[in-house]
PDB file of C-alpha atoms and ligand atoms in Angstrom:
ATOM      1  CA  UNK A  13      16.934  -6.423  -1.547  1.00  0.00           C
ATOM      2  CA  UNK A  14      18.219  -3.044  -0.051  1.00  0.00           C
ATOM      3  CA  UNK A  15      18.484  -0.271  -2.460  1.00  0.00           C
ATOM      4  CA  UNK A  16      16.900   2.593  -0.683  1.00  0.00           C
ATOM      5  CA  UNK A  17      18.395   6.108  -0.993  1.00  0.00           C
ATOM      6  CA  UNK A  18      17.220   8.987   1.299  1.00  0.00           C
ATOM      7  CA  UNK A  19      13.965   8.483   0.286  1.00  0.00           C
ATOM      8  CA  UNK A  20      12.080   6.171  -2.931  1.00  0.00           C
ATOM      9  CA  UNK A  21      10.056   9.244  -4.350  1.00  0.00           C
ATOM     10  CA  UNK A  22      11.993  12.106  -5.691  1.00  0.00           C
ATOM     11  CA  UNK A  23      10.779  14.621  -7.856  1.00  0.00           C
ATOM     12  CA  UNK A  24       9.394  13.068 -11.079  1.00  0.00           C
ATOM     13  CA  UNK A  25       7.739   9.935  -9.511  1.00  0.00           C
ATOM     14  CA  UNK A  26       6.060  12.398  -6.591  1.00  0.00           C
ATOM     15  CA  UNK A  27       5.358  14.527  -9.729  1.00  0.00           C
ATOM     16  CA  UNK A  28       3.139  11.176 -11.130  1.00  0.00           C
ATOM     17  CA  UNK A  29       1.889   9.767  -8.248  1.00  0.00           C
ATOM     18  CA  UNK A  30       0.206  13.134  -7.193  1.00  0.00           C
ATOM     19  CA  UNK A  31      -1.228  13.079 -10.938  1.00  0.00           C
ATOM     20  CA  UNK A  32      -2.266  10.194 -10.678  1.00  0.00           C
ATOM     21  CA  UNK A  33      -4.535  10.021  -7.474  1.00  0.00           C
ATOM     22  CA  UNK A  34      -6.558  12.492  -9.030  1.00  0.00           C
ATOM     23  CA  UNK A  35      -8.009  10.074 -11.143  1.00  0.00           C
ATOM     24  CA  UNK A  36      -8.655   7.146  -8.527  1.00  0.00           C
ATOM     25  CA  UNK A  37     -11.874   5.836  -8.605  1.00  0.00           C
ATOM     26  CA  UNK A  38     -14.431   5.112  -5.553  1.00  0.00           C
ATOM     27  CA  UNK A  39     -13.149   1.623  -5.456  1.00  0.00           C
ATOM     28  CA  UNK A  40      -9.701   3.375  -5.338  1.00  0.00           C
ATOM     29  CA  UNK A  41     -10.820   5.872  -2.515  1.00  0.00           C
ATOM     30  CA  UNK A  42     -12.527   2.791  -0.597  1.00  0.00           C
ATOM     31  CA  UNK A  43      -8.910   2.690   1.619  1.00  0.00           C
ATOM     32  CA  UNK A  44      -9.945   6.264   2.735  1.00  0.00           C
ATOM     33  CA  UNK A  45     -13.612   5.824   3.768  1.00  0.00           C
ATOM     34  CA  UNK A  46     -12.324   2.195   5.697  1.00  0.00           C
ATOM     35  CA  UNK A  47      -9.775   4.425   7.696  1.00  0.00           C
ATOM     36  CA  UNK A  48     -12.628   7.046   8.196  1.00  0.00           C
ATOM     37  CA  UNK A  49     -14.705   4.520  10.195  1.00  0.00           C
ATOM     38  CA  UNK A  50     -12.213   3.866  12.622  1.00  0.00           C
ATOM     39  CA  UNK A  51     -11.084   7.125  13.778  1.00  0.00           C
ATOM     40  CA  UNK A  52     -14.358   7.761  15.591  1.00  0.00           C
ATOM     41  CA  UNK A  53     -13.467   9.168  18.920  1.00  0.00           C
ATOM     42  CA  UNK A  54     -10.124  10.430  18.065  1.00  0.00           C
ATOM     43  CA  UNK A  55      -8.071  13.420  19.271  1.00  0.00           C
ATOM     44  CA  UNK A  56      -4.996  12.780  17.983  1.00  0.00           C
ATOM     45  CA  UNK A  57      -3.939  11.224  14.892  1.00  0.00           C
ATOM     46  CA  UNK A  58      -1.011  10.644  13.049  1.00  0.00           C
ATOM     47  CA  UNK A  59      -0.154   8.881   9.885  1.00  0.00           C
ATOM     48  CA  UNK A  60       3.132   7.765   8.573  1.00  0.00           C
ATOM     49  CA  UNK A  61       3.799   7.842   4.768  1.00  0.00           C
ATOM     50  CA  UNK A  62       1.612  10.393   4.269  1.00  0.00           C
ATOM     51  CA  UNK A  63       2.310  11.433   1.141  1.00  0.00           C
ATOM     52  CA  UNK A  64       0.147  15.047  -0.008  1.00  0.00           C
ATOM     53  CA  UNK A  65      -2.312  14.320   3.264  1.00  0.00           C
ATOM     54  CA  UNK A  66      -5.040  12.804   0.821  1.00  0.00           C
ATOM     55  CA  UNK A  67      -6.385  10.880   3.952  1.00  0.00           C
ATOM     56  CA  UNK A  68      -4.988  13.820   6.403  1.00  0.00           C
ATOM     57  CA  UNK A  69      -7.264  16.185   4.733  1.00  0.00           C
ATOM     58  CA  UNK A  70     -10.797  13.474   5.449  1.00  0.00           C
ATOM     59  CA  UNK A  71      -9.002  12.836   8.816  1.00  0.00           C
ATOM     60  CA  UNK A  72      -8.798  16.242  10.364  1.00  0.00           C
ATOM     61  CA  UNK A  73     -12.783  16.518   9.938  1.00  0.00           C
ATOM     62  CA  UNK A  74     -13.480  13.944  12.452  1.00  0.00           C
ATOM     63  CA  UNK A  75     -10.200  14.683  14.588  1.00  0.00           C
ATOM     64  CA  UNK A  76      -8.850  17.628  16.841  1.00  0.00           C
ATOM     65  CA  UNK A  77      -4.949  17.236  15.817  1.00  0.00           C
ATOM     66  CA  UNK A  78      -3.712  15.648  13.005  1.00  0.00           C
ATOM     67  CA  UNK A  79       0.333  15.383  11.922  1.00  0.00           C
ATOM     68  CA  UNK A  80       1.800  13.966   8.723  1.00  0.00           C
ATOM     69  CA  UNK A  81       5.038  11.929   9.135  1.00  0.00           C
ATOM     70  CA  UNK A  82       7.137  11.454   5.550  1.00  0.00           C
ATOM     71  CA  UNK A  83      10.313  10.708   4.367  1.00  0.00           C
ATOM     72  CA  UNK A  84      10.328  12.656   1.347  1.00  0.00           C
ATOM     73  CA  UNK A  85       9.717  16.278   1.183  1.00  0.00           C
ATOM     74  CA  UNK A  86       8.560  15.851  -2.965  1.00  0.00           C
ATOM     75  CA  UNK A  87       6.140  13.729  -1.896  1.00  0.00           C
ATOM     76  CA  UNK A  88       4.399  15.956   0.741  1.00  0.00           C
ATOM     77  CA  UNK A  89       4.088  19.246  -1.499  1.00  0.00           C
ATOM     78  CA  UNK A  90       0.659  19.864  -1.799  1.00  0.00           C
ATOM     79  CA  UNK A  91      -0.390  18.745   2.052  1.00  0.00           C
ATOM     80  CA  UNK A  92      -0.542  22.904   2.708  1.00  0.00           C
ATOM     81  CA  UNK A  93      -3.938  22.845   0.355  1.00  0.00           C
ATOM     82  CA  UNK A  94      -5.167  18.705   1.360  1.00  0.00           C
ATOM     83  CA  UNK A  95      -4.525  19.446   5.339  1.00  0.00           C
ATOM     84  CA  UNK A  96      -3.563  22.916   6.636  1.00  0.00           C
ATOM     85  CA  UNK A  97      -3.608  21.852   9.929  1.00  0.00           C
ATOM     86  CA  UNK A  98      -1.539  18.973   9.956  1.00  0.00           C
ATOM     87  CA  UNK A  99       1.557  19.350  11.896  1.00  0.00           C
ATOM     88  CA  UNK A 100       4.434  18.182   9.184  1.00  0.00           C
ATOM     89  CA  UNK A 101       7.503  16.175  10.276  1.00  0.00           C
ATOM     90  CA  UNK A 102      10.091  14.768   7.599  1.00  0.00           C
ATOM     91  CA  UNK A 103      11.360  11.631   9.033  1.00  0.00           C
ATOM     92  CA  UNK A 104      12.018   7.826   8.587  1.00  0.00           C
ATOM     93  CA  UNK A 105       9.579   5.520  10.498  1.00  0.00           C
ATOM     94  CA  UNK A 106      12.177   3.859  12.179  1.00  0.00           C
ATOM     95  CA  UNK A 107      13.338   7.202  13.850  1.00  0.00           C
ATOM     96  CA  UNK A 108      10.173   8.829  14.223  1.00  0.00           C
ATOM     97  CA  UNK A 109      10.657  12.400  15.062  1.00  0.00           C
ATOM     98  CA  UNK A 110       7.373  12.606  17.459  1.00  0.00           C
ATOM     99  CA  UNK A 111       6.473  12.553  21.262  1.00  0.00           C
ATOM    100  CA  UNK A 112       5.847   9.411  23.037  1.00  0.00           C
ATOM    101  CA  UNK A 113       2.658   7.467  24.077  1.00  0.00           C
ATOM    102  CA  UNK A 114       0.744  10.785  22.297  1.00  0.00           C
ATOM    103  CA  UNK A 115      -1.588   9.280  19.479  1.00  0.00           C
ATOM    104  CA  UNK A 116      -5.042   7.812  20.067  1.00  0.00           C
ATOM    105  CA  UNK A 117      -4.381   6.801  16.378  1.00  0.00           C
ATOM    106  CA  UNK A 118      -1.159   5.890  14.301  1.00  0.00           C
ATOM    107  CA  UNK A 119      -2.082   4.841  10.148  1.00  0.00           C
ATOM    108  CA  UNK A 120      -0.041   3.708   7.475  1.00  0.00           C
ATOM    109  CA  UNK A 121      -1.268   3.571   4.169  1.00  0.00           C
ATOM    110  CA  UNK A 122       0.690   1.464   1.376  1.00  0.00           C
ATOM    111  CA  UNK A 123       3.815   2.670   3.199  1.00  0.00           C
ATOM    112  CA  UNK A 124       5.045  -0.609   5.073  1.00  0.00           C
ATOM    113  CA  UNK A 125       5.685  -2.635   1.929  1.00  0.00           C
ATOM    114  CA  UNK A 126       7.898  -0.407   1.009  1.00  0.00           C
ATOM    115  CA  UNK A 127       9.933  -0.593   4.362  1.00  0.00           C
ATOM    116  CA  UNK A 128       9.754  -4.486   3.690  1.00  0.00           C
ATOM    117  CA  UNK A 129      10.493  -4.582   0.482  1.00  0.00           C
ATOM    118  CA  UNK A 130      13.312  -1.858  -0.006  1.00  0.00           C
ATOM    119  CA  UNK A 131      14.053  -2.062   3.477  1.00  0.00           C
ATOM    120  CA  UNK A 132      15.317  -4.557   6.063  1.00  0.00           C
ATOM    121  CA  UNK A 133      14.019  -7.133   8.480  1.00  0.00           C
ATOM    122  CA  UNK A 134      15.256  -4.974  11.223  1.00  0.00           C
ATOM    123  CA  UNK A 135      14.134  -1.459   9.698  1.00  0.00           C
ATOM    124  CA  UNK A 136      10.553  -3.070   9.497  1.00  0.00           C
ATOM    125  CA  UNK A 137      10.550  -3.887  13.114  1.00  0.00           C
ATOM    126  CA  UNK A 138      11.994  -0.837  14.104  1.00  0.00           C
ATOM    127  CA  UNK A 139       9.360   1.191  12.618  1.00  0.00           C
ATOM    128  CA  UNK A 140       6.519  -0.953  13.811  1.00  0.00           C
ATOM    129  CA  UNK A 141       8.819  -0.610  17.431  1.00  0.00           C
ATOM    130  CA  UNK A 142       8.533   3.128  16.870  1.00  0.00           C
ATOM    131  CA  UNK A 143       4.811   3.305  15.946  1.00  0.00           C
ATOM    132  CA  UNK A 144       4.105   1.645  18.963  1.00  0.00           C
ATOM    133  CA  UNK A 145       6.459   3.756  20.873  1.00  0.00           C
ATOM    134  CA  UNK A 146       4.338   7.106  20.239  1.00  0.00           C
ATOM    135  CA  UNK A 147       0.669   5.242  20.410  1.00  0.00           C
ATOM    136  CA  UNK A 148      -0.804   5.650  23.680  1.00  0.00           C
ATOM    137  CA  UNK A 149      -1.990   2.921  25.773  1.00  0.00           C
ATOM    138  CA  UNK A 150      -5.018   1.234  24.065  1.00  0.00           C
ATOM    139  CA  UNK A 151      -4.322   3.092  21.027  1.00  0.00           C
ATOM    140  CA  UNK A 152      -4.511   1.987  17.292  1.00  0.00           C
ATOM    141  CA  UNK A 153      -2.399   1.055  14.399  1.00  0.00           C
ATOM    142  CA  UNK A 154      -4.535   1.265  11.167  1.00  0.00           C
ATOM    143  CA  UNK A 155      -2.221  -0.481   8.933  1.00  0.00           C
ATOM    144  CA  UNK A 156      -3.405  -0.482   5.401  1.00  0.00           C
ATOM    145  CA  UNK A 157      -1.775  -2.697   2.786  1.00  0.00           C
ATOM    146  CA  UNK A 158      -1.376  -4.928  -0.067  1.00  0.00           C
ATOM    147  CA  UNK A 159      -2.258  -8.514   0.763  1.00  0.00           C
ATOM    148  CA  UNK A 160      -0.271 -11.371  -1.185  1.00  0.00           C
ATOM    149  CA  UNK A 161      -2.540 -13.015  -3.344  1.00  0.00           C
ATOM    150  CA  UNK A 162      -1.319 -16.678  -2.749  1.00  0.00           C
ATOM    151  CA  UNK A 163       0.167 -19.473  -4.506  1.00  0.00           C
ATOM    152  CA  UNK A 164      -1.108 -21.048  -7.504  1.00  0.00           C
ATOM    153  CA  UNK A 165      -2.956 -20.687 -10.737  1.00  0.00           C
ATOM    154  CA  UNK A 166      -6.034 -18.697 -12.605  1.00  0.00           C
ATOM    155  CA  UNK A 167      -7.241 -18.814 -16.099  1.00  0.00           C
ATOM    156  CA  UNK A 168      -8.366 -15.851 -17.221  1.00  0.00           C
ATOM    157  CA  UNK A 169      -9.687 -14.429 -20.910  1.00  0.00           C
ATOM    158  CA  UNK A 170      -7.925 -10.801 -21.974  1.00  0.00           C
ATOM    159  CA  UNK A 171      -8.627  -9.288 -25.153  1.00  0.00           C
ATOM    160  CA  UNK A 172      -5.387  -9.726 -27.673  1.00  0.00           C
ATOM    161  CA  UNK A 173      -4.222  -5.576 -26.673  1.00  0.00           C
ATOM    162  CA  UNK A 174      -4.076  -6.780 -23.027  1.00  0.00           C
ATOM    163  CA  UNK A 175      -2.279  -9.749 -23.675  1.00  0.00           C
ATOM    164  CA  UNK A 176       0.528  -7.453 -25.610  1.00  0.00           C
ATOM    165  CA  UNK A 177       0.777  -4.800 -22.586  1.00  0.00           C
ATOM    166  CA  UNK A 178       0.507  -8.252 -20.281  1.00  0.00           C
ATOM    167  CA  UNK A 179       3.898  -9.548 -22.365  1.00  0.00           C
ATOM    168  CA  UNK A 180       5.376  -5.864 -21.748  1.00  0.00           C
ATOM    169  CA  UNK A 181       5.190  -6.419 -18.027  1.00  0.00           C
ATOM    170  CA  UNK A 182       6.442  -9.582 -18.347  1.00  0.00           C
ATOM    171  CA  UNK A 183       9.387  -8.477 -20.056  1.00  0.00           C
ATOM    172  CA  UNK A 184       9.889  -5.620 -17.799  1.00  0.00           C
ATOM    173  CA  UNK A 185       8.958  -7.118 -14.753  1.00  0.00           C
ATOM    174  CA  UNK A 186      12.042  -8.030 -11.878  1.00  0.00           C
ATOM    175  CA  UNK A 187      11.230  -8.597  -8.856  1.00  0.00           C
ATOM    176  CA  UNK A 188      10.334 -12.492  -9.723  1.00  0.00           C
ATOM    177  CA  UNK A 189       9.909 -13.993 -13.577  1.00  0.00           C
ATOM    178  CA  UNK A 190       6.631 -13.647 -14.752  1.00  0.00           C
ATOM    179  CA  UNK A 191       5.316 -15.724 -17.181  1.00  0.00           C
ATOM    180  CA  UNK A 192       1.746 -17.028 -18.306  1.00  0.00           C
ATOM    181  CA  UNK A 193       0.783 -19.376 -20.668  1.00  0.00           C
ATOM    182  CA  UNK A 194      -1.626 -19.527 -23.539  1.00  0.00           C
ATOM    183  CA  UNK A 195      -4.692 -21.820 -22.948  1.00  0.00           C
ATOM    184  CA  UNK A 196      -6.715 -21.585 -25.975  1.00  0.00           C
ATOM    185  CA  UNK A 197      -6.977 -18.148 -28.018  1.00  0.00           C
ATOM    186  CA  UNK A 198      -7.570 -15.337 -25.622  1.00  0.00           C
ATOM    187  CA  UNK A 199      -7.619 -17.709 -22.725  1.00  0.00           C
ATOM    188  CA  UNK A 200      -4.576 -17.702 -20.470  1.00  0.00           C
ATOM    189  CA  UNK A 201      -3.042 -19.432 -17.099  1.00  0.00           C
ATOM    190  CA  UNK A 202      -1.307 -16.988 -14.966  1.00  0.00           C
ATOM    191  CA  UNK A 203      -0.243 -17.416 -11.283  1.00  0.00           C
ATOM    192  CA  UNK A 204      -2.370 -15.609  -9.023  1.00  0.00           C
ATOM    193  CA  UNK A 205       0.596 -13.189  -8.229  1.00  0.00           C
ATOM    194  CA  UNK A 206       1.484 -12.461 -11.602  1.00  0.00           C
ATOM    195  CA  UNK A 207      -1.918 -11.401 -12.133  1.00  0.00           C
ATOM    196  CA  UNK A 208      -2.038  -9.055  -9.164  1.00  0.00           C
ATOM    197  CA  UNK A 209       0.948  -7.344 -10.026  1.00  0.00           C
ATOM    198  CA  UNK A 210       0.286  -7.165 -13.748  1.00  0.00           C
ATOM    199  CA  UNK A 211      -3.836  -5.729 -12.778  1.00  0.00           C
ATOM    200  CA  UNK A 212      -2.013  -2.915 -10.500  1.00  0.00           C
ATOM    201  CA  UNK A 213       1.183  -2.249 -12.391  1.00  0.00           C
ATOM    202  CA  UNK A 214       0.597  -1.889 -15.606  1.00  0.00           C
ATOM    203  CA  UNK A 215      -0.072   2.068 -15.300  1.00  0.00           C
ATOM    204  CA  UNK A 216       3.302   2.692 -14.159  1.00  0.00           C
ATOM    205  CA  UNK A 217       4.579   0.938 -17.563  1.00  0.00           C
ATOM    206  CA  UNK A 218       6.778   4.066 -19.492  1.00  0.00           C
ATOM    207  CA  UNK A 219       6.217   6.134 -16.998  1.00  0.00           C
ATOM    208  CA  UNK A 220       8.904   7.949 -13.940  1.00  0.00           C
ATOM    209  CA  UNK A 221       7.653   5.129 -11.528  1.00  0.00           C
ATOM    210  CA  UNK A 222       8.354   2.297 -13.986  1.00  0.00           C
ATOM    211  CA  UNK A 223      11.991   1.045 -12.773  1.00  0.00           C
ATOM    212  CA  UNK A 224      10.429   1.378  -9.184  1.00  0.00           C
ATOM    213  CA  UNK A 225       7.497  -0.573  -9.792  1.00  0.00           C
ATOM    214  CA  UNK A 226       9.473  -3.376 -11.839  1.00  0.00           C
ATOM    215  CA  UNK A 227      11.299  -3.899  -8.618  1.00  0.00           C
ATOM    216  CA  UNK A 228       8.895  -4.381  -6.219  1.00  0.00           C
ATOM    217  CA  UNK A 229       5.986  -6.855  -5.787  1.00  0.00           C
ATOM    218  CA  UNK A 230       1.967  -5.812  -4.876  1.00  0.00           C
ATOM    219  CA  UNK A 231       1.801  -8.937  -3.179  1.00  0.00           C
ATOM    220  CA  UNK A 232       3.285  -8.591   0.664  1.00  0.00           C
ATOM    221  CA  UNK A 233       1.470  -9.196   3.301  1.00  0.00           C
ATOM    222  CA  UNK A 234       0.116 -12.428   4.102  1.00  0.00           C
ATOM    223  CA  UNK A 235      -2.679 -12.105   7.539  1.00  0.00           C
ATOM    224  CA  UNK A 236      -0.589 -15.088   9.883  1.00  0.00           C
ATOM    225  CA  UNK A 237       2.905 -12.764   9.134  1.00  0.00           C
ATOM    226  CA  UNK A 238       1.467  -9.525  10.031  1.00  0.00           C
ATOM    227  CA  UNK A 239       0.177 -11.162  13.245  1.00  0.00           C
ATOM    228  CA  UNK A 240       4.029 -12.285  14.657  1.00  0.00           C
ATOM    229  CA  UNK A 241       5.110  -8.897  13.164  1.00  0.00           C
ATOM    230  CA  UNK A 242       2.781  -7.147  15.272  1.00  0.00           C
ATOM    231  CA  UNK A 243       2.775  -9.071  18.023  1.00  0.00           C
ATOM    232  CA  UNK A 244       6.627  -8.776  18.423  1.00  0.00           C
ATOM    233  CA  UNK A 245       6.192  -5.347  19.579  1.00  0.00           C
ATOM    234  CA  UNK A 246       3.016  -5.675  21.661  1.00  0.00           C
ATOM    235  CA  UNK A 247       0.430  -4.903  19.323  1.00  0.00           C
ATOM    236  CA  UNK A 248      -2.868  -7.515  18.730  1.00  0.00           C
ATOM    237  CA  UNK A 249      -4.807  -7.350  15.837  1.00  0.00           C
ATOM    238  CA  UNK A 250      -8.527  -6.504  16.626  1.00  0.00           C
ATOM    239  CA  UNK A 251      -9.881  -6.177  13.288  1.00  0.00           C
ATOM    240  CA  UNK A 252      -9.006  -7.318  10.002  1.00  0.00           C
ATOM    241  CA  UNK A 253     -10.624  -6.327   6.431  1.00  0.00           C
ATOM    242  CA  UNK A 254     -10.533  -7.545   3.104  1.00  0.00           C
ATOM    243  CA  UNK A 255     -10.890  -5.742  -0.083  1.00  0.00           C
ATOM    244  CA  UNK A 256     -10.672  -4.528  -3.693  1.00  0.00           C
ATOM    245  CA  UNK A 257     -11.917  -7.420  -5.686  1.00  0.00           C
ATOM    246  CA  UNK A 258      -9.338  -8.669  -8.302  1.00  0.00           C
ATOM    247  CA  UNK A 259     -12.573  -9.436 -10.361  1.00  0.00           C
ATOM    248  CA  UNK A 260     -12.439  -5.340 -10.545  1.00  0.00           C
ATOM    249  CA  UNK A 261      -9.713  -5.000 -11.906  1.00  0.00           C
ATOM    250  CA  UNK A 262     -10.010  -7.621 -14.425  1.00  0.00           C
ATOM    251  CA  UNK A 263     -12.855  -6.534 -15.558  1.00  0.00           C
ATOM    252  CA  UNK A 264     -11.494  -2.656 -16.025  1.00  0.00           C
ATOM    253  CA  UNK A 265      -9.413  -4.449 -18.634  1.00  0.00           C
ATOM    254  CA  UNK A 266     -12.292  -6.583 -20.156  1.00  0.00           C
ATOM    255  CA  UNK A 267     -11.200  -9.636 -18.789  1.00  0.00           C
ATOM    256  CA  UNK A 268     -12.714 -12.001 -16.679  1.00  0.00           C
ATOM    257  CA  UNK A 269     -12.115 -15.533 -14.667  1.00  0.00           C
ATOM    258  CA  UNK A 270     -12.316 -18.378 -16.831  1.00  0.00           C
ATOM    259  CA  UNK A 271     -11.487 -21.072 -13.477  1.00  0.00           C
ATOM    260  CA  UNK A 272     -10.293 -20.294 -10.216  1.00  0.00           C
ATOM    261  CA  UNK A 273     -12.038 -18.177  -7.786  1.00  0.00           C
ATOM    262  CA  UNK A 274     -11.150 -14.357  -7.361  1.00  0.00           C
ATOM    263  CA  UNK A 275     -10.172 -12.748  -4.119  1.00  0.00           C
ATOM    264  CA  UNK A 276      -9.425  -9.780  -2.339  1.00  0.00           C
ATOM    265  CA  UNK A 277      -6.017  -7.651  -3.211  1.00  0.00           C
ATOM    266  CA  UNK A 278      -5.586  -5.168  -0.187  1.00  0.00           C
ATOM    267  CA  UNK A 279      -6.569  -5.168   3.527  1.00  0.00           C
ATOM    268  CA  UNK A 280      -6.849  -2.783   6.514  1.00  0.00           C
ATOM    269  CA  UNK A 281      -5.367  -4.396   9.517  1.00  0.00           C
ATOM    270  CA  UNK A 282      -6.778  -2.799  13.247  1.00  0.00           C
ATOM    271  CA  UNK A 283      -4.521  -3.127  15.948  1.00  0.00           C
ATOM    272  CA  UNK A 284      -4.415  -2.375  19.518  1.00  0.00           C
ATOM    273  CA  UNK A 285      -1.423  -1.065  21.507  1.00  0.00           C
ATOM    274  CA  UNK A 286      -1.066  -3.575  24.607  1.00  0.00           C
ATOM    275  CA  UNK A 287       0.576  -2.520  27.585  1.00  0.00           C
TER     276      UNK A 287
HETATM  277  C1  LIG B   5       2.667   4.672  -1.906  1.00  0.00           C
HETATM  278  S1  LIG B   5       2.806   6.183  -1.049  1.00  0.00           S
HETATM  279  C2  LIG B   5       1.275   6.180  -0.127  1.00  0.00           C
HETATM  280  C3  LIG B   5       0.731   7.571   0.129  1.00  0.00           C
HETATM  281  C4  LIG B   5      -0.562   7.620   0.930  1.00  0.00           C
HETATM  282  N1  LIG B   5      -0.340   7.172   2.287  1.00  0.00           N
HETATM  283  C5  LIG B   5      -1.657   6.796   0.278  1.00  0.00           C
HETATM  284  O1  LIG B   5      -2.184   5.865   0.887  1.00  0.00           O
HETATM  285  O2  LIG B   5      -2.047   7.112  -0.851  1.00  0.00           O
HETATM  286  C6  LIG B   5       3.991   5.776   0.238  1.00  0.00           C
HETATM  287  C7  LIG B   5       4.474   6.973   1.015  1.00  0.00           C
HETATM  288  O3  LIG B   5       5.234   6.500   2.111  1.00  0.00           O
HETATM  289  C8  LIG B   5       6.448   7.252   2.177  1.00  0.00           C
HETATM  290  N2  LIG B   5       7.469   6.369   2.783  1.00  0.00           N
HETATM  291  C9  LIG B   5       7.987   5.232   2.269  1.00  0.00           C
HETATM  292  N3  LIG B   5       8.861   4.674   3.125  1.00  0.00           N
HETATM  293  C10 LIG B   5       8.904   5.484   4.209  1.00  0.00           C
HETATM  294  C11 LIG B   5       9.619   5.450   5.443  1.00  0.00           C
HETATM  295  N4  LIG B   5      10.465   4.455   5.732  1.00  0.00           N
HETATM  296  N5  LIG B   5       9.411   6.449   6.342  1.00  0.00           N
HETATM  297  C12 LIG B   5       8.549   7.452   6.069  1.00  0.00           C
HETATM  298  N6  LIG B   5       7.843   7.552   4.911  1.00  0.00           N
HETATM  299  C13 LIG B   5       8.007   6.581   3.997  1.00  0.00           C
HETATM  300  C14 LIG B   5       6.756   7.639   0.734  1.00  0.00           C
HETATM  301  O4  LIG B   5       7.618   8.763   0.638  1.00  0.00           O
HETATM  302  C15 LIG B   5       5.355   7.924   0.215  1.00  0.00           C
HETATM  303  O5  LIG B   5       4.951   9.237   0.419  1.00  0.00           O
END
């Protein structure tokens, strides 16, 4: 699918995304302190996707020069008061507007899925090309993500009101039909991907983000794809992290697992620029 305009966030869904950080929780925040730990060391550091420089802000504490790469200009109002000192640049990560081999650091944070899912093959590789491009030798790409959650089945027990707003997704949902099916009562079998996306999505129901949301999936990236992606372009994974237990979520909505065993929904992938 490739329906991307200038950029995916104009005014109303910057408008409640912004909102809506403000209420993230530490399990929501985790992405920020994982990032944290592996900027030690540091002097230059630039992330693409920034968004209002949330992480920008935590970065520049630890780091000497900091600059905030976006698309869309809605989206970064607000990075004056989160980062003064980043250096802003309004640009498309597969152009990036920035010096070569000049970052000891280069992060993305829940941008790339949308470059592979609104995007194309090619503008994927071209901005991983391009992040690599302006990492210096040895540098590293902290690329922060959702992880697909698999193939395959859960049962799970929701209370009845969950099980309505689950059959609103459903109805609303179109980037793939989803469907569960009623086990016993409040018991239910969902696919594992259904699940995910219904856990993380269902804020965004009636809301400015909703026809985004509908059309993209929060499961992407699986760990063997994001190796040949990376590797393409000369980068090698050195560390990889799992986290944000589904079980969470779940449990945020008083559900819980039934059968089938729970697993992580988002990863931070470290990798290392290689000459
Ligand atoms: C989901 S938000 C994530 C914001 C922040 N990094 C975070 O982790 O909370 C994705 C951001 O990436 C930006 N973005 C999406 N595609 C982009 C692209 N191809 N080039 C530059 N920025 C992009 C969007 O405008 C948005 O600000």
């Amino acid at each position: 699918m490739n329906n991307k305009k200038d950029s995916l966030y104009g005014e109303s869904e910057a408008e409640f995304f912004r909102k809506r950080a403000k209420s993230w929780d530490k399990q929501d925040l985790r992405k920020f302190d994982l990032m944290s730990n592996h900027i030690g060391g540091c002097k230059r550091l630039v992330e693409i996707g920034c968004g209002w420089g949330q992480f920008l802000g935590l970065a520049s504490k630890q780091v000497d020069e900091v600059w905030g790469v976006d698309e869309s200009v809605e989206m970064t109002k607000g990075i004056e008061d989160n980062c003064p000192q980043a250096k802003l640049v309004i640009c498309k990560a597969d152009n990036l507007d920035l010096p070569s081999d000049h970052f000891d650091v280069a992060v993305t944070s829940q941008m790339l899925h949308e470059v592979k899912l609104f995007g194309t093959l090619d503008e994927l590789y071209k901005s991983l090309s391009e992040i690599r491009r302006v990492l210096a030798f040895g540098g590293k790409y902290l690329l922060l993500d959702h992880l697909d959650a698999g193939d395959g089945n859960v049962d799970v027990f929701l209370p009845p009101e969950k099980i309505d707003l689950l059959q609103e997704f459903e109805s609303k949902f179109e980037y793939y039909r989803a469907k569960h099916s009623v086990m016993a009562g409040d018991i239910i079998r969902i696919p594992k991907r259904t699940l995910q996306d219904f856990l993380t999505k269902d804020v965004f129901l009636n809301s400015a983000m909703e026809s985004m949301e509908m059309n993209e999936t929060h499961n992407v990236f699986t760990r063997k794809e994001t190796e040949e992606y990376l590797a393409a372009v000369g980068m090698e994974i050195e560390d990889w992290i799992e986290f944000m237990d589904i079980s969470h979520d779940l449990s945020k909505k008083d559900g819980g697992f039934i059968s089938g065993k729970p697993w992580m929904r988002k990863f931070l992938c470290v990798a290392v620029k290689k000459e």
